Coordinates of C-alpha atoms in Angstrom, one line a residue:
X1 CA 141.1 147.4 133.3
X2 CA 138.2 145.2 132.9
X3 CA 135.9 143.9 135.1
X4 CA 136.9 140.0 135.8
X5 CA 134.8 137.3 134.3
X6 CA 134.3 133.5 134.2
X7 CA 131.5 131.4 132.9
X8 CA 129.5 129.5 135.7
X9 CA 126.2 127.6 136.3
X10 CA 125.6 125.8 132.8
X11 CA 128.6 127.4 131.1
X12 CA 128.3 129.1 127.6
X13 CA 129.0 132.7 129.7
X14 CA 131.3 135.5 128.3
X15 CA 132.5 138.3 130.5
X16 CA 131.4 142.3 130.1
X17 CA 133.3 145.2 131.2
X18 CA 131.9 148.5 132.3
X19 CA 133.2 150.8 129.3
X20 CA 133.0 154.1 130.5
X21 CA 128.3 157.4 135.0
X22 CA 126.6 156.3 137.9
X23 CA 124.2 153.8 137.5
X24 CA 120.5 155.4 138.0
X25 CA 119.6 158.7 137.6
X26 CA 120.6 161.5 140.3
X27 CA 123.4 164.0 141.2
X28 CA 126.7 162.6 140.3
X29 CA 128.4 161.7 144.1
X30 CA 131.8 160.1 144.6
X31 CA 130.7 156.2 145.7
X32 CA 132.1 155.7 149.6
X33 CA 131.8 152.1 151.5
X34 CA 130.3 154.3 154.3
X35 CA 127.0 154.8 152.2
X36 CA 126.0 151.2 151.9
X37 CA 122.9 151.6 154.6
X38 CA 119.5 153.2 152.4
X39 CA 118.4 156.1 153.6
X40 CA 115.0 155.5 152.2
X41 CA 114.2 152.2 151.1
X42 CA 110.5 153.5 148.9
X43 CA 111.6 153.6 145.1
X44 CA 110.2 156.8 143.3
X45 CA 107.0 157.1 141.6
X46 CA 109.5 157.3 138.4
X47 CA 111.7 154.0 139.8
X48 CA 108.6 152.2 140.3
X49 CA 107.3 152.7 136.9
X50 CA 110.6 151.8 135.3
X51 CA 111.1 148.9 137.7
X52 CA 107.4 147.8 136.7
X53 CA 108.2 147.7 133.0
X54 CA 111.4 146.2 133.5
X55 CA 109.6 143.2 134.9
X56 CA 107.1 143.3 131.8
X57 CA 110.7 142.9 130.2
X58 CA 111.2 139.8 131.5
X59 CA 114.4 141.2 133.5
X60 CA 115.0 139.4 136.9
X61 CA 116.2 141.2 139.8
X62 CA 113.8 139.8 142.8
X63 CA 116.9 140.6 145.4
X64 CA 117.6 144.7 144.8
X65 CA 115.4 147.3 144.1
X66 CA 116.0 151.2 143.6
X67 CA 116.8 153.1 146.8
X68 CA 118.1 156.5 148.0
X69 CA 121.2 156.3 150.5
X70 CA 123.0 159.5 152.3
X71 CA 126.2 160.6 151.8
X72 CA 128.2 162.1 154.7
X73 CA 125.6 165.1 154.7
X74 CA 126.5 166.0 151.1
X75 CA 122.8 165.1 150.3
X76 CA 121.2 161.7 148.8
X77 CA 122.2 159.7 145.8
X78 CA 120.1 156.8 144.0
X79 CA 121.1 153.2 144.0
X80 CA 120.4 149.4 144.6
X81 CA 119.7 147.8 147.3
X82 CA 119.8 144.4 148.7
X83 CA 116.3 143.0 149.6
X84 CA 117.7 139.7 150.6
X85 CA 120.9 138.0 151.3
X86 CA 122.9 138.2 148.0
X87 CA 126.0 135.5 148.0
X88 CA 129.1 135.9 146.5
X89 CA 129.0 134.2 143.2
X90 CA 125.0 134.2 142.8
X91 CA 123.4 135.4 140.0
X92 CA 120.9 138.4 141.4
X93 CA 120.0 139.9 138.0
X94 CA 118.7 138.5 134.6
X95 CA 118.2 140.3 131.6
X96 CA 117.3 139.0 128.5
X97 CA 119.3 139.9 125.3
X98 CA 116.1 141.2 123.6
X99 CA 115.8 144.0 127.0
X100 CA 119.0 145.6 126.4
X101 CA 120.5 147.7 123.6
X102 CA 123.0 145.8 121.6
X103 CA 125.5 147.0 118.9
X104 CA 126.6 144.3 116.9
X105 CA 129.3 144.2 114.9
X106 CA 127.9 142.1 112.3
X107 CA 124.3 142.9 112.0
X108 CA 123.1 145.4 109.1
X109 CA 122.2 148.9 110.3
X110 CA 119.2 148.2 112.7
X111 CA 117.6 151.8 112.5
X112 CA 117.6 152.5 108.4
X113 CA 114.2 154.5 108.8
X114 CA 116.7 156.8 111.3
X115 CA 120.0 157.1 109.7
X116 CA 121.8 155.7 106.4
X117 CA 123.4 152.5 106.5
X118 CA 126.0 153.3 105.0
X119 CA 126.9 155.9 107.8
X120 CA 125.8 154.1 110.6
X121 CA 128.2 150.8 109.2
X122 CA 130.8 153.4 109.1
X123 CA 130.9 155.0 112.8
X124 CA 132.6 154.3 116.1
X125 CA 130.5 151.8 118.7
X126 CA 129.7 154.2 121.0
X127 CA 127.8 156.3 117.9
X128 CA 126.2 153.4 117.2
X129 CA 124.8 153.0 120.2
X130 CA 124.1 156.6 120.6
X131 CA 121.8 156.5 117.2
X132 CA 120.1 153.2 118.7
X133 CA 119.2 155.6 121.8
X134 CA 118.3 158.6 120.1
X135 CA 115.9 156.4 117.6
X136 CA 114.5 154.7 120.2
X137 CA 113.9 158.2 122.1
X138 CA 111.9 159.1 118.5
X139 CA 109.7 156.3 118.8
X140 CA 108.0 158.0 122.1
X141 CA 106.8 154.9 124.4
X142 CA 106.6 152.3 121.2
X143 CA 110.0 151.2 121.2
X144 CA 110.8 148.1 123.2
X145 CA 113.3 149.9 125.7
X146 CA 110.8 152.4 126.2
X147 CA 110.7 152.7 130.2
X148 CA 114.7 152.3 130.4
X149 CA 114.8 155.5 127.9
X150 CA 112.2 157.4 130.1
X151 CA 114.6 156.7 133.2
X152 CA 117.6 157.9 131.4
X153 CA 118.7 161.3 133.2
X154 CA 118.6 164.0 131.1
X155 CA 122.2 165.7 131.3
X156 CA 125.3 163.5 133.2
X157 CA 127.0 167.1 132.9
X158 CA 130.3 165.4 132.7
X159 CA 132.9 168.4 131.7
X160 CA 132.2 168.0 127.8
X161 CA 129.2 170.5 129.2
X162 CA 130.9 173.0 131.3
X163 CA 132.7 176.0 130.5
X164 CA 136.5 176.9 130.1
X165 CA 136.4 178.6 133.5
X166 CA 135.3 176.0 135.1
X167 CA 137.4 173.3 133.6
X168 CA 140.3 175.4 134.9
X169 CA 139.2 175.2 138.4
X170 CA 140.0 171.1 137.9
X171 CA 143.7 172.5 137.8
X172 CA 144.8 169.2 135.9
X173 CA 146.3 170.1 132.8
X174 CA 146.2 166.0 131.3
X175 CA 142.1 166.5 131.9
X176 CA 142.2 169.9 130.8
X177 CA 143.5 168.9 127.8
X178 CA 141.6 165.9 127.2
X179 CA 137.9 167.8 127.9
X180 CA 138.8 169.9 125.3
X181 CA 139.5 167.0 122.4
X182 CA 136.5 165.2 123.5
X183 CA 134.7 168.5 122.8
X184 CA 136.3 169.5 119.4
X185 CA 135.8 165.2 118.4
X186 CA 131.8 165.4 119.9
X187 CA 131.2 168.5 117.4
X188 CA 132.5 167.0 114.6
X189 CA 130.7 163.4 114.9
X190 CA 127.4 165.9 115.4
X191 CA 127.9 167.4 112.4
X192 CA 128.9 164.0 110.2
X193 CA 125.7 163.1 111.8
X194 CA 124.0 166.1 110.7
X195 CA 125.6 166.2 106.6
X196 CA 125.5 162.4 106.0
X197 CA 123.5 160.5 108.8
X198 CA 120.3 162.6 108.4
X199 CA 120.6 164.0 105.0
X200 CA 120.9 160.4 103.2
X201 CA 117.2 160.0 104.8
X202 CA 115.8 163.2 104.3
X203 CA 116.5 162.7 100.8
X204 CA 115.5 159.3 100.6
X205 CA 112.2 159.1 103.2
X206 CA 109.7 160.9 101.6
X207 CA 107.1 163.4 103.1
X208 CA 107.1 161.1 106.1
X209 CA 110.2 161.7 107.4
X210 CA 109.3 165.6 108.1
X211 CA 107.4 164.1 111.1
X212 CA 110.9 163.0 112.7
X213 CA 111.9 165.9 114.9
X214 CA 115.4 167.2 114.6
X215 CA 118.3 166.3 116.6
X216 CA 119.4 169.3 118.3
X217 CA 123.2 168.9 119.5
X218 CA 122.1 168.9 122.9
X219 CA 120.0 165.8 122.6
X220 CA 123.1 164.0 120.3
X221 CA 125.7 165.1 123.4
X222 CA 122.6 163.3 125.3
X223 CA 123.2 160.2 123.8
X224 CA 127.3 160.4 124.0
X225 CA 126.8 160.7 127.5
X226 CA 124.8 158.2 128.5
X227 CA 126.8 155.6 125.9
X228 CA 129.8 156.5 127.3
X229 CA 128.8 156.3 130.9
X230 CA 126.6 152.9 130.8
X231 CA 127.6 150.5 128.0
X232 CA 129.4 147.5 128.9
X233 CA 131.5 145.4 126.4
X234 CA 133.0 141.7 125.8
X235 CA 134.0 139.3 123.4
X236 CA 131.9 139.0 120.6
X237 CA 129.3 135.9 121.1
X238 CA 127.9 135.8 117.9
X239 CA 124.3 135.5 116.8
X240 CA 122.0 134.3 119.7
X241 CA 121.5 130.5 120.0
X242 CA 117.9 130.8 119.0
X243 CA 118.3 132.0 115.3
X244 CA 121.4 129.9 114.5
X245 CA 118.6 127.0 116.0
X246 CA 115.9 128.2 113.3
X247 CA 118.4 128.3 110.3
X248 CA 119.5 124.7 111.5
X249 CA 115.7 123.6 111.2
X250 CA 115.2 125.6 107.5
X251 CA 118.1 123.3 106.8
X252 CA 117.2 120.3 107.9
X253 CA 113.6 121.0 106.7
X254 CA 114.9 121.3 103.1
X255 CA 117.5 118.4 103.4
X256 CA 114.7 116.1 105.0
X257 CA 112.3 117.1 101.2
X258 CA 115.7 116.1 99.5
X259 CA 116.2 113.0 101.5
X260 CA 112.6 112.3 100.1
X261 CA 113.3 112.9 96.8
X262 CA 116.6 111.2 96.3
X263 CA 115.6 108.3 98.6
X264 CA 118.5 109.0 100.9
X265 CA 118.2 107.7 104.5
X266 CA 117.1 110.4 107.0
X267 CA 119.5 109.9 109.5
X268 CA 122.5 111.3 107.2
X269 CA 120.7 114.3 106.3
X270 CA 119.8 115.1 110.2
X271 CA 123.4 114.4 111.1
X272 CA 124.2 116.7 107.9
X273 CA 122.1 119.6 109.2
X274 CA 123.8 118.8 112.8
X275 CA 126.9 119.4 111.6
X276 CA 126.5 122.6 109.3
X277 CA 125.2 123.9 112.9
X278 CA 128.2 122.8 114.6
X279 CA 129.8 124.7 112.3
X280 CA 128.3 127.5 112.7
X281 CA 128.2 127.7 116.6
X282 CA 132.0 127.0 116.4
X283 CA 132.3 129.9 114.3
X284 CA 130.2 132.5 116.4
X285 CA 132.3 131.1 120.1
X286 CA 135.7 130.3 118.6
X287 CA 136.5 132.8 115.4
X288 CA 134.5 135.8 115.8
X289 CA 136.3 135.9 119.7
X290 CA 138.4 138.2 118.0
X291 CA 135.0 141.3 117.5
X292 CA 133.7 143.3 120.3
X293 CA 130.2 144.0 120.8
X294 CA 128.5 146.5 123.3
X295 CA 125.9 146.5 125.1
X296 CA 123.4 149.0 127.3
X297 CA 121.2 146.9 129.9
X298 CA 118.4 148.3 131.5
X299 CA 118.5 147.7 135.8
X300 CA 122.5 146.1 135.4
X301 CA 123.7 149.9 135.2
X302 CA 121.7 151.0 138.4
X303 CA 124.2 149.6 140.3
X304 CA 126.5 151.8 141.4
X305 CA 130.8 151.4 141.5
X306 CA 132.4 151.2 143.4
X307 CA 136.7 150.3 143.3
X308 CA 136.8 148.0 146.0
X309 CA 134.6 145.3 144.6
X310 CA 135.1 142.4 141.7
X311 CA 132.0 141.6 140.0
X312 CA 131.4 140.1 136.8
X313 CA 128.7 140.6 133.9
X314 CA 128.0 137.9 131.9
X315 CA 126.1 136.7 128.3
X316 CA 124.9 132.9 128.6
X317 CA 125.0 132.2 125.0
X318 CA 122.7 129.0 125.6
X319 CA 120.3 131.5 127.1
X320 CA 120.6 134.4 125.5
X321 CA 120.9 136.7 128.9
X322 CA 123.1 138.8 130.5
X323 CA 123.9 138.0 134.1
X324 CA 125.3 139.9 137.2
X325 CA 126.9 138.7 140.2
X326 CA 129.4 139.9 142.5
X327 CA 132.8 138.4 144.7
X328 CA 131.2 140.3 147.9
X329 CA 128.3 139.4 150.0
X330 CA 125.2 141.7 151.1
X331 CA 123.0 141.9 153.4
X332 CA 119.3 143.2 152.9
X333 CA 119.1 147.2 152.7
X334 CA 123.1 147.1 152.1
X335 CA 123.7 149.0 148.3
X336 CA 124.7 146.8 146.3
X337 CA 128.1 147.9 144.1
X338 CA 129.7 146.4 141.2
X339 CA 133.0 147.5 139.5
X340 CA 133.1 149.3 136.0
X341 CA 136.7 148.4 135.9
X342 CA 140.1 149.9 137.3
X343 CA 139.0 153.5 136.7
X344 CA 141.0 156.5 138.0
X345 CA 139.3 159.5 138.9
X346 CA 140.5 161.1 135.9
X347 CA 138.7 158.9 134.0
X348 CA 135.6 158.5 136.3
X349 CA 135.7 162.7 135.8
X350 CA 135.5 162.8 132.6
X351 CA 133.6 160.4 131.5
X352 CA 131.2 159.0 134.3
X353 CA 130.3 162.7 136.2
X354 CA 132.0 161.6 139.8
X355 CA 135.2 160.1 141.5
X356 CA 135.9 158.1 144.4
X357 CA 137.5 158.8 148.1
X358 CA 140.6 156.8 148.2
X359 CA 140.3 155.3 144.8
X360 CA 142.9 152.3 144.8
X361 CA 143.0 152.5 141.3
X362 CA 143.8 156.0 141.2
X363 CA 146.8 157.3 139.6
X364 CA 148.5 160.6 138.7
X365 CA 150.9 160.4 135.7
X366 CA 154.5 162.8 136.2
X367 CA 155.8 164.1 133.6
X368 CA 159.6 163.6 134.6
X369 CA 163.1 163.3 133.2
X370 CA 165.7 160.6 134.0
X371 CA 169.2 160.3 132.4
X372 CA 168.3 163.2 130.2
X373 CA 165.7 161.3 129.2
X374 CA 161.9 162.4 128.8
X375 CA 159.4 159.9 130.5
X376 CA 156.1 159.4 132.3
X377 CA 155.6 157.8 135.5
X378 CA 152.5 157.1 136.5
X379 CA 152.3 157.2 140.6
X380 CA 149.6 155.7 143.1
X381 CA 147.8 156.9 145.9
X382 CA 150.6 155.4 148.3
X383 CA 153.5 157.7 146.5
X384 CA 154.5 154.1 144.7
X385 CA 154.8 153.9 141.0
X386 CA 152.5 151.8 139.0
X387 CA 153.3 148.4 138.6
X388 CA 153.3 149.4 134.6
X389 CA 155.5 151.9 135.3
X390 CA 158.0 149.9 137.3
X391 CA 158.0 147.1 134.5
X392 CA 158.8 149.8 131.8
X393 CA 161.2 150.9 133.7
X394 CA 163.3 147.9 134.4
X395 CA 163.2 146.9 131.0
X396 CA 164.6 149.7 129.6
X397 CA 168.1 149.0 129.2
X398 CA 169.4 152.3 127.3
X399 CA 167.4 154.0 130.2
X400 CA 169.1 152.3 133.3
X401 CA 173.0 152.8 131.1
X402 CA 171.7 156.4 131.0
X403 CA 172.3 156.8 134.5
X404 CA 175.8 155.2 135.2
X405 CA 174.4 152.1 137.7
X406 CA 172.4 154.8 139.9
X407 CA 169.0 154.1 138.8
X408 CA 166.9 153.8 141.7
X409 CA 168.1 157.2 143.0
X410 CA 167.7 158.7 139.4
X411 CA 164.0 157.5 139.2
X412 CA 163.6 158.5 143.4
X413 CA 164.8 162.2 142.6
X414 CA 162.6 162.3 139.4
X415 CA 159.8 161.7 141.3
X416 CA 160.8 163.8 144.0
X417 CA 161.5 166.4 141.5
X418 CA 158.3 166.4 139.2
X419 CA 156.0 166.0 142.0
X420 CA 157.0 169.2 143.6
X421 CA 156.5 171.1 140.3
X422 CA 153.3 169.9 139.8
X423 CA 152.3 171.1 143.3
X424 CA 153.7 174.5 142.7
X425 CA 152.1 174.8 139.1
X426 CA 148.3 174.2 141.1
X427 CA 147.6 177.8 142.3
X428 CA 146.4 176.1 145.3
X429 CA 147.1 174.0 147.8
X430 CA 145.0 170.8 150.0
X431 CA 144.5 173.1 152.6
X432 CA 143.2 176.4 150.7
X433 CA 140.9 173.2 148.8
X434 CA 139.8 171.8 151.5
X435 CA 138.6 175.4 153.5
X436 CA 136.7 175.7 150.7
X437 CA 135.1 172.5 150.6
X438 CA 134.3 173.1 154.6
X439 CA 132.6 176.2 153.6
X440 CA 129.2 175.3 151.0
X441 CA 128.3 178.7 151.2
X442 CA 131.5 179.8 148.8
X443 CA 131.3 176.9 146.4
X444 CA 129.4 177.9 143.2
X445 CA 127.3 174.6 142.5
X446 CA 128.1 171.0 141.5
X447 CA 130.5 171.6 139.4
X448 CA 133.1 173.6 141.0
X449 CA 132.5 170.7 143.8
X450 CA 133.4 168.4 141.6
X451 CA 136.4 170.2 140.7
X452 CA 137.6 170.8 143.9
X453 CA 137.3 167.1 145.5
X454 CA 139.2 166.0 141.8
X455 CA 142.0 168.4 142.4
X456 CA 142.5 167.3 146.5
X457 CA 142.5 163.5 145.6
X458 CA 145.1 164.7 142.8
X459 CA 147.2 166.8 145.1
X460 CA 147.2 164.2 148.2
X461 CA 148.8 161.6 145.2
X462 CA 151.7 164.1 144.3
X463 CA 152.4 164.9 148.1
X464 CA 152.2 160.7 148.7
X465 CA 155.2 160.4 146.3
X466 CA 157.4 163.6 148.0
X467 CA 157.4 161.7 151.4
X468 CA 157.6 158.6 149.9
X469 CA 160.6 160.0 148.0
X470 CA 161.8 161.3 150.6
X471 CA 162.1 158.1 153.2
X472 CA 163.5 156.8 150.6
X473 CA 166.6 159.3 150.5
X474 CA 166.3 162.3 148.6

C-alpha cells in the first residue's frame, strides 16, 4: 500500500511512499493513538545537535521538534511533536533535495572512490542506498549528511539479528520463514559486496585506499537496516530543475555565438534553446514516470506511524524539495504521525523492529482448501477476508463450479477450518501470552516482548474469523 499523494500549492509535486523502522532513534514500541501527549517536551543533547545541523541544512520544520512520549508504562519512545497548530493539508516540513540521500536510477555511481561502478550500477536500490550510507559513515563528519548519520541508531534489531530460538517464540511459521531468507539473501549481498564491490577498488585505489576501514558485516546489516526501515520511494522525477536550467543556458549560450556568426535573428535561437528544454522537462515528468527512485530524508523519518493516518510526502520538482503534510490536524505537544503505508504487523516485524495495537491493516494469511482446491485467504482483524481475497475469490470460476453452487459455506468452513488449526499448531494460547506479558519479571528482554505482543495480535485475528465463522453458520 502506498502512502496517498497529490500535488498542491504551485504544483510540479510527486508522491513518496514509506518503503519499509520508527522514525528517530530509540527502543522499537508498537505506535498507539493513546501516546500522542510528550512526556518530555526537552530534545536531547544528541536531538538538539542533529536538529541544529538540520537547520544549517536548510530543512524546515519550525512546527515539530524531537520529543519523548510514554507508553502505557512500557517505558518512553522518541518522536515529533507539534509546537503549533499543524492543519490538515499544510506543509510542516521542507527538505531540500541536496539534504537527503537520493538513489537515482539514472545517475553514474556517485561513490566510485567507495565501490566499483560497475557493481554499484548492478545492485538492488536498497544496496545502493546502503553503500551511499556506509560511504557517507567513512567520511567521519565531512560528508554533507553528516549529523543525520550521527543520529542514525546503531542496531534496529529487527529479527535478521536474533537467534533461531528466539524467532521461534514469534510462533508464525510465514515470518519464520521469511527471517530466515532475508538472512541467507543479507549474507550473500555482503559477501558480493566483499569479492567485487571492494576488491575492484582495492585493486584499483592505490596505497590510499588502505586508510578506508573495513566493512565488517555488522556495520553492512547496519546499513540494510536502516535503508529498509527509512527510505521512501515515488515516481521517478527526473534530474532537478536546476541542472536541466544550466544545460538550457550552455545551449542557448552557444546558439546565441552561432546566431552571431551566421547572422541569424536571436529570437529563433532563444525559442530554439526553449524548446530543446521543453523537451527535456517533458522527458524527465512524462517518460521516465515509468523509473523509481528512493530516497532517505533527514527529520521526514522522525515521525513516527502510525495506521490510522493519511499523509503524503511529496518532491516539488520546480523546487527541488521534498514536503510533508498530513489529512489530520494537531495540536501543539500532540505527536505528530504519518503513515508508511498499509503495513501489517508482519511486515512492520520484520522489517521496521515494532507493530501496532489494533492495526487496521493487519492481516493473517490461511492456508486453506476449498473444492479440493489449495488456496490462501488472507483474513482481517474483524474475522472478514481481505477485500483482495474476496475479489479472487468471486472471479474464480473453476473455483465456485468446484463446489456444486455452495460457495459461501465452502469458503465459511475453510476458514472455520484453517483457523482452528493454526491455533492449535501455536503451542500457546492468548491467555498463557498474555500472563506472560502481565508478568515483566519472566519476559527475557525486548525481543521475546516483541515476540509475544506479534503472536497475541496474530492469534486474536485467527480467533476473529472462528466466531465470525461461526455467526455465520458453521
Amino acid at each position: 500500500g502506498s502512502v496517498p499523494s497529490r500535488a498542491r500549492r504551485g504544483g510540479g509535486g510527486r508522491g513518496l511512499r514509506r518503503v519499509a523502522s520508527p522514525g528517530s532513534p530509540g527502543s522499537p514500541r508498537a505506535k498507539n493513538r493513546d501516546r500522542e501527549r510528550a512526556a518530555d517536551a526537552s530534545p536531547s543533547p544528541e536531538a538538539s545537535s542533529y536538529q541544529a545541523w538540520a537547520q544549517s541544512s536548510n530543512i524546515a520544520f519550525d512546527k515539530v521538534t524531537q520529543a519523548v512520549f510514554r507508553d502505557r508504562g512500557e517505558g518512553v519512545m522518541r518522536g515529533m511533536m507539534a509546537l503549533d497548530t499543524i492543519v490538515p493539508g499544510e506543509f510542516f516540513v521542507t527538505l531540500p533535495r541536496a539534504a537527503a540521500l537520493v538513489v537515482d536510477p539514472l545517475e553514474k555511481c556517485p561513490i566510485a572512490d567507495f565501490v566499483d561502478a560497475s557493481y554499484y550500477k548492478s545492485c538492488a536500490w536498497y544496496v545502493k542506498m546502503g553503500l551511499l550510507l556506509l560511504a557517507a559513515r567513512r567520511e567521519q563528519g565531512k560528508s554533507r549528511v553528516s549529523g543525520y548519520i550521527e543520529q542514525l541508531p546503531e542496531s534496529i534489531d529487527t529479527p535478521v539479528r536474533w537467534e533461531d530460538d528466539e524467532i521461534a517464540e514469534l510462533q508464525s511459521a510465514t515470518l519464520q520463514a521469511a527471517v530466515g531468507r532475508q538472512k541467507v539473501e543479507w549474507k550473500r549481498l555482503y559477501e558480493e559486496f566483499q569479492s567485487k564491490g571492494r576488491a575492484n577498488v582495492a585493486s584499483s585505489s592505490g596505497p590510499e585506499h588502505a586508510l578506508i576501514p573495513p566493512v565488517a558485516y555488522d556495520e553492512f546489516v547496519w546499513a540494510l537496516e536502516n535503508v529498509r526501515s527509512r527510505s521512501f520511494s515515488g515516481p521517478y522525477a527526473g534530474t532537478p530543475i536546476k541542472d536541466r536550467l544550466l544545460m538550457g543556458g550552455a545551449l542557448a549560450a552557444a546558439g546565441l555565438g552561432y546566431a552571431f556568426m551566421a547572422r541569424i535573428p536571436t529570437e529563433s535561437v532563444l525559442n530554439a534553446g526553449i524548446s530543446v528544454a521543453c523537451f527535456n522537462l517533458l522527458y524527465d515528468l512524462v517518460l521516465s514516470s515509468r523509473l523509481k527512485w528512493y530516497a532517505m530524508c533527514p527529520i521526514i523519518d522522525s515521525l513516527n506511524h502510525s495506521g490510522r493516518v493519511k499523509s503524503n510526502i511529496e518532491y516539488e520538482y520546480f523546487k527541488d524539495t521534498f514536503v510533508v503534510s498530513t489529512e489530520s490536524a494537531y495540536a501543539s505537544g500532540d505527536q505528530v504521525f504519518i503513515s508508511y503505508g498499509e503495513k501489517t504487523n508482519e511486515q512492520l516485524v520484520q522489517y521496521y523492529g515494532f507493530l501496532l495495537e489494533d492495526n487496521p491493516h493487519d492481516t493473517y494469511v490461511l492456508e486453506a482448501e476449498i473444492g479440493g482446491r489449495a488456496v490462501k485467504l488472507a483474513v482481517m482483524p474483524n474475522g472478514q477476508l481481505a477485500a483482495e481475497t474476496m475479489k479472487m475469490l468471486e472471479g474464480d470460476g473453476e473455483l465456485k463450479a468446484g463446489v456444486s453452487g455452495k460457495f459461501s459455506e465452502a469458503v465459511n468452513r475453510a476458514i472455520y477450518d484453517a483457523a482452528r488449526r493454526e491455533l492449535a499448531g501455536k503451542g500457546t494460547s492468548v491467555a498463557d501470552d498474555e500472563r506472560l506479558l502481565s508478568s515483566p519479571g519472566m519476559i527475557r528482554g525486548e525481543r521475546q516482548l516483541l515476540a509475544l505482543r506479534f503472536r497475541v495480535s496474530q492469534k486474536k485475528i485467527l480467533n476473529a474469523a472462528i466466531k465470525a465463522a461461526e455467526r455465520r453458520g458453521i
